[in-house]
Short mmCIF file of C-alpha atoms (C1' of nucleotides) in Angstrom, two decimals:
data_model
loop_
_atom_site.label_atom_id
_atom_site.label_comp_id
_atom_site.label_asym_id
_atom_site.label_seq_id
_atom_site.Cartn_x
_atom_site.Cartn_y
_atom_site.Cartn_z
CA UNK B 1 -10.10 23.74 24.27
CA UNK B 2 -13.18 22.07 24.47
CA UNK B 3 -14.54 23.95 22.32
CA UNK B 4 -12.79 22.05 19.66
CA UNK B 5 -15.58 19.01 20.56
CA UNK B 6 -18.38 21.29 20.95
CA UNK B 7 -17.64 22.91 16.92
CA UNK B 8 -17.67 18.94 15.85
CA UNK B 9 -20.77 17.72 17.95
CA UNK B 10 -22.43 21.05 16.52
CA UNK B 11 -22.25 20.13 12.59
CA UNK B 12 -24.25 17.35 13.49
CA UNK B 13 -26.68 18.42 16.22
CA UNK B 14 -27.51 21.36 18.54
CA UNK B 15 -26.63 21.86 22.00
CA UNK B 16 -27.57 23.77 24.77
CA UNK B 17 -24.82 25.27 27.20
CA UNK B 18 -26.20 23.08 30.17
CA UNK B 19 -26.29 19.73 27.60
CA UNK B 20 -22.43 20.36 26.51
CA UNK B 21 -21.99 21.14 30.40
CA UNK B 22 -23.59 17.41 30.80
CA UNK B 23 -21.78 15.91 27.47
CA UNK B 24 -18.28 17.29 28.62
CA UNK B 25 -18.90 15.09 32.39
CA UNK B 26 -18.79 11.86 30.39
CA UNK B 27 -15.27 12.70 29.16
CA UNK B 28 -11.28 12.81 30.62
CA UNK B 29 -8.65 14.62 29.29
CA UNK B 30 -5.57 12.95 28.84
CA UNK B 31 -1.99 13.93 27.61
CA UNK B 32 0.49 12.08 25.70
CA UNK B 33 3.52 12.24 24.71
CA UNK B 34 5.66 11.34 21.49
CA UNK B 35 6.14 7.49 21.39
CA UNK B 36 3.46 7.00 24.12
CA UNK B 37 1.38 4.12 23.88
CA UNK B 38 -2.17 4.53 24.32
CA UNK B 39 -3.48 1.36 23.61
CA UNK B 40 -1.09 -1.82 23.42
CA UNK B 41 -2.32 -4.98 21.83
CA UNK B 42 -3.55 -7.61 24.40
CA UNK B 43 -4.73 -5.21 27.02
CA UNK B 44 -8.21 -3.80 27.76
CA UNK B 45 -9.07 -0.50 25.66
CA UNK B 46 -12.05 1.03 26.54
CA UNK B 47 -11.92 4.34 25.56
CA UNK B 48 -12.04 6.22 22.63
CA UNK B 49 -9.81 9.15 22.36
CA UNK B 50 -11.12 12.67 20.35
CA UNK B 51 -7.59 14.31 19.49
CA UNK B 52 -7.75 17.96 20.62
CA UNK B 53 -3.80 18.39 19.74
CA UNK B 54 -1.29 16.28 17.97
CA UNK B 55 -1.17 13.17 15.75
CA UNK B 56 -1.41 9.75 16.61
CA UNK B 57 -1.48 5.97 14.33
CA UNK B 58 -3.57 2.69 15.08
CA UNK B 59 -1.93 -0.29 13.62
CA UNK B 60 -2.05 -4.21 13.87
CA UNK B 61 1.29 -6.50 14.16
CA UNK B 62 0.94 -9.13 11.77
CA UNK B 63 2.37 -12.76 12.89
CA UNK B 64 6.09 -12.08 10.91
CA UNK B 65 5.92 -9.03 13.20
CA UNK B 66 5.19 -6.59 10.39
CA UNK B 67 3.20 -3.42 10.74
CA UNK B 68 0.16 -2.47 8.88
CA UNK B 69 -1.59 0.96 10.01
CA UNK B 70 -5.25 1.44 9.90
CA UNK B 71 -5.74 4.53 10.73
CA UNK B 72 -4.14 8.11 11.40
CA UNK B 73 -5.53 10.57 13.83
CA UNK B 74 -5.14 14.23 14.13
CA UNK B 75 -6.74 17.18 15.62
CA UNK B 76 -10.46 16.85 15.49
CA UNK B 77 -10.19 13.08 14.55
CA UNK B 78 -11.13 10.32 16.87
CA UNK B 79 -9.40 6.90 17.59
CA UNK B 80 -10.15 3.67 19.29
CA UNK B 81 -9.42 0.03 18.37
CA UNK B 82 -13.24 -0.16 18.08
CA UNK B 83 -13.74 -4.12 18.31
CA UNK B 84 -12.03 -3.70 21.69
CA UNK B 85 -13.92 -0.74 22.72
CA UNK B 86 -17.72 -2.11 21.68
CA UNK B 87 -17.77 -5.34 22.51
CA UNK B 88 -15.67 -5.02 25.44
CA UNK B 89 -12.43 -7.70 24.67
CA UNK B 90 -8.93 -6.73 24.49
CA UNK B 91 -7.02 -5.03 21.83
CA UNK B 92 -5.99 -6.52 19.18
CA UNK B 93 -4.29 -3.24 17.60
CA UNK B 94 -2.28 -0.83 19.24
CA UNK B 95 -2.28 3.03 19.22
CA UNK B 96 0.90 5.37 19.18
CA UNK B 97 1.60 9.17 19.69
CA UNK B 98 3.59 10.60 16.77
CA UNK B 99 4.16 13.90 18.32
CA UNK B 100 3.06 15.32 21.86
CA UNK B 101 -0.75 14.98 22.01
CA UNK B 102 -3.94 15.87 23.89
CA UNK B 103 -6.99 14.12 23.83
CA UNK B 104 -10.77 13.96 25.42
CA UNK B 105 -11.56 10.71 25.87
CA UNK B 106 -15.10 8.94 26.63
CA UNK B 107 -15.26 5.29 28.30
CA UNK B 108 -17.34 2.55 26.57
CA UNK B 109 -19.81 2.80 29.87
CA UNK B 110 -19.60 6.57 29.84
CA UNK B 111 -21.05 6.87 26.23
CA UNK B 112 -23.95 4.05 26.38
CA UNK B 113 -24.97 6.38 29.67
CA UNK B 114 -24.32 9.43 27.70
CA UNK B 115 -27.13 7.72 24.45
CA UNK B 116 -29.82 6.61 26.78
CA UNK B 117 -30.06 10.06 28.28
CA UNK B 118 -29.59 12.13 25.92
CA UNK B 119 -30.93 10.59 22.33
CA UNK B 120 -28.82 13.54 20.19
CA UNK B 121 -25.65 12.04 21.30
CA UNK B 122 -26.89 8.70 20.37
CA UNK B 123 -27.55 10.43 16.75
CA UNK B 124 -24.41 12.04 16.58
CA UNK B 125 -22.27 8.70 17.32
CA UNK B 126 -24.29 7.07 14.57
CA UNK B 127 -24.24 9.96 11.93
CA UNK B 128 -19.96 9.59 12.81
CA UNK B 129 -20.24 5.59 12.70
CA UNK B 130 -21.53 5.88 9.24
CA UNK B 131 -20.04 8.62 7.65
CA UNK B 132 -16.74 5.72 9.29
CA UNK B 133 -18.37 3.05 7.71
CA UNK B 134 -18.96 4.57 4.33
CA UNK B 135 -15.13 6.03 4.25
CA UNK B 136 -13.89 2.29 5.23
CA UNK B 137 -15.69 1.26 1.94
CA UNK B 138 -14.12 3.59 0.18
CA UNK B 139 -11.01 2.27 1.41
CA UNK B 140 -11.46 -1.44 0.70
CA UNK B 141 -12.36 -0.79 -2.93
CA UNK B 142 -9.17 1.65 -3.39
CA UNK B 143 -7.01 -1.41 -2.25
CA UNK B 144 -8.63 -3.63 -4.81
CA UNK B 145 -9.23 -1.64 -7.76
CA UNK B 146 -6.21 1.50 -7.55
CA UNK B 147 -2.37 0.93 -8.32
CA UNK B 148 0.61 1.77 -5.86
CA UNK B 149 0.92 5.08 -7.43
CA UNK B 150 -3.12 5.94 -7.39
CA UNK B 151 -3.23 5.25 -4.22
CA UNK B 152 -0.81 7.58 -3.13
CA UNK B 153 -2.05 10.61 -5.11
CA UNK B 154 -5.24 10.01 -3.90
CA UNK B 155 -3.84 10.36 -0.47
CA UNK B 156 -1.82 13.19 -1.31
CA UNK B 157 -4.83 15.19 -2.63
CA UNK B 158 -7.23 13.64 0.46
CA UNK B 159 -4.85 14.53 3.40
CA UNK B 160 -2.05 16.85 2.41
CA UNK B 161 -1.78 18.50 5.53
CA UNK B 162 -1.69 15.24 7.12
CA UNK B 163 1.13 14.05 4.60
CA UNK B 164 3.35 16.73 5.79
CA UNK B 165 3.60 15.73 9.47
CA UNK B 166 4.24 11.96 8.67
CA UNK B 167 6.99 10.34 7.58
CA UNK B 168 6.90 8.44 4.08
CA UNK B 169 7.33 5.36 5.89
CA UNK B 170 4.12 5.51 7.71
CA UNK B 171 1.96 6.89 4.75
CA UNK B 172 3.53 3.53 2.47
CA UNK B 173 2.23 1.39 5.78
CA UNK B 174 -1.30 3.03 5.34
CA UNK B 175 -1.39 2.71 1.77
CA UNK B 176 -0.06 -0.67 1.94
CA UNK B 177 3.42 -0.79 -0.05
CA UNK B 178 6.68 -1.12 0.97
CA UNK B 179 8.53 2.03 1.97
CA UNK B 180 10.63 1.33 -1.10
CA UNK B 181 8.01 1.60 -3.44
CA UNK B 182 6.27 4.45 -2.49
CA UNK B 183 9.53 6.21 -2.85
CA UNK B 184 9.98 5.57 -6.31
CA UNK B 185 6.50 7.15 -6.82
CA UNK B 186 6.56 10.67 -8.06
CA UNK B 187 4.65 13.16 -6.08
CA UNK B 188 3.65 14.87 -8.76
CA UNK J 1 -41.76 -14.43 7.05
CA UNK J 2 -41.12 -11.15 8.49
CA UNK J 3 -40.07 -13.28 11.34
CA UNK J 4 -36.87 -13.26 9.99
CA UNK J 5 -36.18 -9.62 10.33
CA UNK J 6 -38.17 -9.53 13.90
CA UNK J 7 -35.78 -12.61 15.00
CA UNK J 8 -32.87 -10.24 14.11
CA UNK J 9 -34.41 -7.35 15.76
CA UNK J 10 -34.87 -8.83 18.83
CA UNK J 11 -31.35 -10.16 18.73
CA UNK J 12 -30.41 -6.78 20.22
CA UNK J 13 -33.50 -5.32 21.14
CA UNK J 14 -36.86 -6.65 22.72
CA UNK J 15 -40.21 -5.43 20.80
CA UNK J 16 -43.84 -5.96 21.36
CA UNK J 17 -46.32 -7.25 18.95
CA UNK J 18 -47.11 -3.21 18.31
CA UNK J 19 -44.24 -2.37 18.46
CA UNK J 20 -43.12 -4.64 15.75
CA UNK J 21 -46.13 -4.27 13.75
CA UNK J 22 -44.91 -0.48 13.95
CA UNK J 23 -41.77 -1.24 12.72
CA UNK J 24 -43.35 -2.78 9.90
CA UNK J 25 -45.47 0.01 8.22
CA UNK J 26 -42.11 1.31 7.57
CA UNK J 27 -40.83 -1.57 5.43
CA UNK J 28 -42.30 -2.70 2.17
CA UNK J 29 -41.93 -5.83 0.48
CA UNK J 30 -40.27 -6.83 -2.39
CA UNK J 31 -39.28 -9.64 -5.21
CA UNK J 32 -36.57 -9.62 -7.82
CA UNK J 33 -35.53 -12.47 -9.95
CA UNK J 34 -32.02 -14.00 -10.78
CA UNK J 35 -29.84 -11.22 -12.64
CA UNK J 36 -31.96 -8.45 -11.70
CA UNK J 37 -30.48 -5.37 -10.33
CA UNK J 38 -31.66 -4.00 -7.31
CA UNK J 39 -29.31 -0.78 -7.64
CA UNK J 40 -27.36 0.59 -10.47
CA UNK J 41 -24.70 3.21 -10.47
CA UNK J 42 -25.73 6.12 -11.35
CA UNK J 43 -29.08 6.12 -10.02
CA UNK J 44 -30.99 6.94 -6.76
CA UNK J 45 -30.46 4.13 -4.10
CA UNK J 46 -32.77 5.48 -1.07
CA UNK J 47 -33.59 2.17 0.34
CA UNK J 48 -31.43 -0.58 2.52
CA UNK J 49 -32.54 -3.98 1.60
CA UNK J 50 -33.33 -6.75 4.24
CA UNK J 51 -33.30 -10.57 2.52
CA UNK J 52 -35.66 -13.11 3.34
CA UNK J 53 -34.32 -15.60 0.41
CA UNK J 54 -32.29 -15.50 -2.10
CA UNK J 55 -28.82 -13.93 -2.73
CA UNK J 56 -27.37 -10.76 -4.21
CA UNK J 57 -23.61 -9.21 -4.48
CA UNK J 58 -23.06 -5.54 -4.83
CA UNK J 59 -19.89 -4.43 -6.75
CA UNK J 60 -17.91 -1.61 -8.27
CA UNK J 61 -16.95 -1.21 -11.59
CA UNK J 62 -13.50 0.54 -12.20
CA UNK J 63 -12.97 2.78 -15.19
CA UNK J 64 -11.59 -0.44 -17.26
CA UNK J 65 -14.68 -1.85 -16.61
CA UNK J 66 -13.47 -4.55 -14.13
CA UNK J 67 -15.72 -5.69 -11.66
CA UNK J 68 -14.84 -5.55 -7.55
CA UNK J 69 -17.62 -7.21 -5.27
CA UNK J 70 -17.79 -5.27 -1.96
CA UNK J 71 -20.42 -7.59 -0.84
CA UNK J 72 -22.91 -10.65 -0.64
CA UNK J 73 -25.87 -10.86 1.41
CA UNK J 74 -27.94 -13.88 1.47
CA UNK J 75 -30.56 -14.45 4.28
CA UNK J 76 -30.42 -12.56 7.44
CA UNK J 77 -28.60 -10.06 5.51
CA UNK J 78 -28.77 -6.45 4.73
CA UNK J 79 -27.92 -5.04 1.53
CA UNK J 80 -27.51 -1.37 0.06
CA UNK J 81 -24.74 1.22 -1.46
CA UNK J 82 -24.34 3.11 1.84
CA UNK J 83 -22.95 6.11 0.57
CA UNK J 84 -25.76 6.87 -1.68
CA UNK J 85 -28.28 5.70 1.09
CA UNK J 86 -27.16 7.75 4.06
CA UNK J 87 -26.74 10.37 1.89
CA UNK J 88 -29.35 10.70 -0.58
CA UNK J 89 -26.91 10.93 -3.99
CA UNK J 90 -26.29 9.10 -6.86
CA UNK J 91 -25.53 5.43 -6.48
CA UNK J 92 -21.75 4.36 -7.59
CA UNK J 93 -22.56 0.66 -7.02
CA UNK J 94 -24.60 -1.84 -8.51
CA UNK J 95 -26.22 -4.37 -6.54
CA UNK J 96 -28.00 -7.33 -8.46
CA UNK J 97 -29.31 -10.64 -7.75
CA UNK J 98 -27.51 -14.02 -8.12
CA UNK J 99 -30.85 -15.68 -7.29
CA UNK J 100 -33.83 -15.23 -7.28
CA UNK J 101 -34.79 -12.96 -4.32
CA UNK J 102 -36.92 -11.79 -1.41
CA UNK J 103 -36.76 -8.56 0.50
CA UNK J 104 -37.90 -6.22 2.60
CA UNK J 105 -36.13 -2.81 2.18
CA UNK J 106 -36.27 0.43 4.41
CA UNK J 107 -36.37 3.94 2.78
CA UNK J 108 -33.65 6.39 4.13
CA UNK J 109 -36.64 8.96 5.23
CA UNK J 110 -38.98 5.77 6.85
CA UNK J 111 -35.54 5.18 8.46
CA UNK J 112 -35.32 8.24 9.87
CA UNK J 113 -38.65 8.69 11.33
CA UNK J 114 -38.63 5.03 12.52
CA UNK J 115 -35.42 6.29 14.21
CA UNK J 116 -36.90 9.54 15.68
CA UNK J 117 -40.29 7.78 16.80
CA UNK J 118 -38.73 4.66 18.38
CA UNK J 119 -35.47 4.76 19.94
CA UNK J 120 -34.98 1.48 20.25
CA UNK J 121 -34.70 1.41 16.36
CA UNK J 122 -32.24 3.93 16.29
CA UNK J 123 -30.04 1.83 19.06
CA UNK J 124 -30.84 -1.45 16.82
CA UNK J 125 -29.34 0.41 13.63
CA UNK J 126 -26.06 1.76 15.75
CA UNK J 127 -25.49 -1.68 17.21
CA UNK J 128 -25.57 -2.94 13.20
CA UNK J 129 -23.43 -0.14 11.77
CA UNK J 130 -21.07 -0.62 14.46
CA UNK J 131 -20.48 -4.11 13.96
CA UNK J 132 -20.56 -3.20 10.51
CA UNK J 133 -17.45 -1.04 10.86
CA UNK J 134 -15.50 -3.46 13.02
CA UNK J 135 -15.92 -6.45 9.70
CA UNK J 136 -14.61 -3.53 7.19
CA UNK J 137 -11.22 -2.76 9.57
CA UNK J 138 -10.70 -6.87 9.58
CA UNK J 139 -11.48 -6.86 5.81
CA UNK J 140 -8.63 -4.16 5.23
CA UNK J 141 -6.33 -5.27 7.68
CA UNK J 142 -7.02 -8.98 5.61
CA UNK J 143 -6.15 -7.05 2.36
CA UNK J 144 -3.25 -5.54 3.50
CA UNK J 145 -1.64 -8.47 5.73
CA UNK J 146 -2.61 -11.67 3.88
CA UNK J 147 -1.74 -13.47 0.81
CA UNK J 148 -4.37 -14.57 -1.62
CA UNK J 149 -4.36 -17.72 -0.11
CA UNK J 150 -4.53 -17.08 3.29
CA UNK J 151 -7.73 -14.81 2.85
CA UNK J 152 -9.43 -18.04 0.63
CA UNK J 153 -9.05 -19.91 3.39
CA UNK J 154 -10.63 -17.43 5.62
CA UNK J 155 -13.25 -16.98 3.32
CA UNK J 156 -14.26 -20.77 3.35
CA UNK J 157 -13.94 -20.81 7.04
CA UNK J 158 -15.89 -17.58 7.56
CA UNK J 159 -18.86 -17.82 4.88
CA UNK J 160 -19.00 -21.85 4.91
CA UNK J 161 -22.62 -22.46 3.34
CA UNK J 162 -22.14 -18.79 1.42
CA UNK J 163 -19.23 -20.53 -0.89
CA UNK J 164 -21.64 -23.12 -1.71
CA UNK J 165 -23.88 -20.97 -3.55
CA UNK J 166 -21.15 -18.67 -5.49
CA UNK J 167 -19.08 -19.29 -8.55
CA UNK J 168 -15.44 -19.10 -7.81
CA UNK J 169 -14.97 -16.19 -9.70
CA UNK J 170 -17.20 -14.15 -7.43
CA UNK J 171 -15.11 -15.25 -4.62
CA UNK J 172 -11.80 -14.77 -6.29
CA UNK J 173 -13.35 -10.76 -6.88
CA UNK J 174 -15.02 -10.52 -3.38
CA UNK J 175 -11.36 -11.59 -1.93
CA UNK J 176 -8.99 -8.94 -4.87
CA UNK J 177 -7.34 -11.90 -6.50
CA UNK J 178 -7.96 -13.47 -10.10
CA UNK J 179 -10.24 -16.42 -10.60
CA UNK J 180 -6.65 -18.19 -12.36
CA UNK J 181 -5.08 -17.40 -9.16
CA UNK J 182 -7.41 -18.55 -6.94
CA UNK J 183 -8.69 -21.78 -9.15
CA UNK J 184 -4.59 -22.82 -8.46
CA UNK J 185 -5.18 -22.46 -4.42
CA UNK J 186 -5.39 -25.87 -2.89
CA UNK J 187 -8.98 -25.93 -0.94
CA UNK J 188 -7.29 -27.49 1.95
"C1'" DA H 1 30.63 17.21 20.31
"C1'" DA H 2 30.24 12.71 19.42
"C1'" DA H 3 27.29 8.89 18.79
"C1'" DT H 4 23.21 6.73 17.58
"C1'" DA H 5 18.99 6.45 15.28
"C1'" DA H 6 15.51 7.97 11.88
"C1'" DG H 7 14.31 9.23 7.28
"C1'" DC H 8 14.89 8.90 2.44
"C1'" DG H 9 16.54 7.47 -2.04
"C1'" DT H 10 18.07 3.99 -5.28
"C1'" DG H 11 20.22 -0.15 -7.53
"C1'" DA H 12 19.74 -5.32 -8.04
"C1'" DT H 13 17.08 -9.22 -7.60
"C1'" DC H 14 13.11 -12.10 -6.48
"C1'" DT H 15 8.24 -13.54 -6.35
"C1'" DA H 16 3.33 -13.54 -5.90
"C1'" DT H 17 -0.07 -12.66 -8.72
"C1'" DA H 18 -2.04 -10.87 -13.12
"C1'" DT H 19 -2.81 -11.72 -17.77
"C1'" DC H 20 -3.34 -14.34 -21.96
"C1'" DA H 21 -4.72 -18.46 -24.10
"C1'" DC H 22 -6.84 -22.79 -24.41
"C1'" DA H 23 -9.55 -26.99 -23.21
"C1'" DT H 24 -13.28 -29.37 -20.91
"C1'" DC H 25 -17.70 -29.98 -18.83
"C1'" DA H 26 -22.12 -28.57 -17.23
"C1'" DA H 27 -26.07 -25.69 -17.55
"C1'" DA H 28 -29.37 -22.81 -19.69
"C1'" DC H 29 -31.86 -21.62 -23.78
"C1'" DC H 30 -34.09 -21.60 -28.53
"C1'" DG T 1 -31.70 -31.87 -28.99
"C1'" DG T 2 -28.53 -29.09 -30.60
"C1'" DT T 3 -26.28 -24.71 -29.37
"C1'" DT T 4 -24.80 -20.85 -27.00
"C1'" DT T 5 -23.21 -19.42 -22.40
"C1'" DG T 6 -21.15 -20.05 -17.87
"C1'" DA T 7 -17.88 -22.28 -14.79
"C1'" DT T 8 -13.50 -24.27 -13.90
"C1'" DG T 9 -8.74 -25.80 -14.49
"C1'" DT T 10 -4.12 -25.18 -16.19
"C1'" DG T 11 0.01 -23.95 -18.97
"C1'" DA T 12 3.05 -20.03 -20.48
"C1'" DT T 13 4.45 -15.46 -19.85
"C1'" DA T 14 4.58 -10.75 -18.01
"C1'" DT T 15 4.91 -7.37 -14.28
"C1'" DA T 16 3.97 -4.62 -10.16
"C1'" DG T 17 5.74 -4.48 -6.19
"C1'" DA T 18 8.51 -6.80 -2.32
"C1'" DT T 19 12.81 -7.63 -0.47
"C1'" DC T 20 17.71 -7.04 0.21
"C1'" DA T 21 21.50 -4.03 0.45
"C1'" DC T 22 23.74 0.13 0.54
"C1'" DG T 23 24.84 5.27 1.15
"C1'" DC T 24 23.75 9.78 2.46
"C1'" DT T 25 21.59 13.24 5.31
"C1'" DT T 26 19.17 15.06 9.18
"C1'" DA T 27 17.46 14.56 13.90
"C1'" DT T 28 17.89 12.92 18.59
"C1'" DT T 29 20.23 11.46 22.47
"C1'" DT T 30 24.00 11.22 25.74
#
DNA sequence: AAATAAGCGTGATCTATATCACATCAAACC
DNA sequence: GGTTTGATGTGATATAGATCACGCTTATTT
């Protein structure tokens, strides 16, 4: 089940048996299950969770209590509320379980121990930070410059095996439209 | 005046003089005057500019031609189109100058040995790109929770001496509202 | 098996913001 | 020094999308 880490750390850099053997003691697997809060809004959040099984959603509660999601997570997907987790303050968003999930997840302390001794991890978290970075862009300028409708096909052609586990609801939060709207957007 | 960039440097990591003076061989110098552009879509984009003086915005144009401004930097700042940077395609922003400017930009593949010979580069760049990452997830999470003039307001309090030096309608694109729209928002 | 909640669609209405159209003033340029 | 260009404000109008309100169906829960 591991494995599942090993395939992604392996796209980006090569390991030995004995350096995965060292990698995998900086991490904790964790279950969750459907509903389960993993992080909660106010509260420390240290970790961030690599998603061997399941689905989970990060999202922020605005001040009239509404619910805007920043991020999905499925298998082979990793989630944190990452201002919480770098600089070490509490969360500010909170993360869900939309079905039963497993997860591997590394501390904040555990992975600047895992970088200073061994540098390929270090490259690894920054080759994933940017490739982040880089897809965040991508985001900001779809929410600027695409309709309600573009938005959604884009999705749909982006993450369509994603769109079938989530409810419509959810994918409108992402995309940032009412439920309502996004309904009265053809699929096609 | 390469102070500048060894003041930032040393923000998060400590250098020698050789050390520094290391770091230095990898950067080259560079002017460009008002209106200038620095990258344009379409193009190569292999370098990630560092400003000494001056100002510059980089921006998307849609297929209607309308402009979207992902960024300014002004000193202390670094500029670049990421995607095409990291990796090494075809630019799909423009980046130009809205003064006259002074940089010092980084090549992708000086980046990468500077990286590989001097870890404390490649821990410098991680620390950046993270924070990076953390102001994109506000800057969506502003997009998708606020109202035009709630994020003006942010703006002003955020980037202070910035809105000084930028016509409103740079703002108004920066923040995904209309310069109408945003000349009708109360300053206070 | 009944009861409750979640998911989805759809009509009616409202509203924030875009767009269009000018006018004014300052700045840059020939 | 006169002229084009840029920057800003503001009225009038249009519209994408939000919100409110309802019904129907399918899952969960007890």
């Amino acid at each position: 089940m591991e494995d599942l880490l090993r395939q992604q750390i392996e796209k980006i850099v090569k390991l030995t048996d004995e350096e995965f053997a060292f990698v995998l003691t900086h991490f904790t697997q964790r279950q969750f299950k459907k509903h389960q809060y993993v992080v909660q809004g106010g509260n420390a959040a240290p970790n961030d969770y690599f998603v061997l099984k399941g689905l989970l959603k990060s999202f922020y509660l605005d001040e009239s209590g509404k619910m805007h999601i920043l991020q999905f997570a499925m298998e082979d997907w990793w989630i944190s509320d990452p201002q919480a987790y770098h600089n070490k303050t509490l969360a500010t968003l909170n993360i869900d379980c939309l079905e039963d999930t497993s997860t591997m997840y590394i501390s904040i302390d555990n992975r600047e121990k895992l970088c200073a001794d061994l540098k390929k991890m270090e490259y690894f978290f920054m080759k994933k930070t940017t490739a982040g970075y880089i897809a965040l862009q991508r985001r900001i300028l779809s929410l600027m410059s695409q309709k309600a409708d573009e938005r959604y096909h884009q999705f749909i052609s982006l993450y369509p095996s994603l769109l079938q586990r989530l409810p419509k609801a959810l994918v409108a939060s992402y995309l940032g439209i009412s439920r309502e709207t996004l309904s009265r957007i053809s699929a096609v």
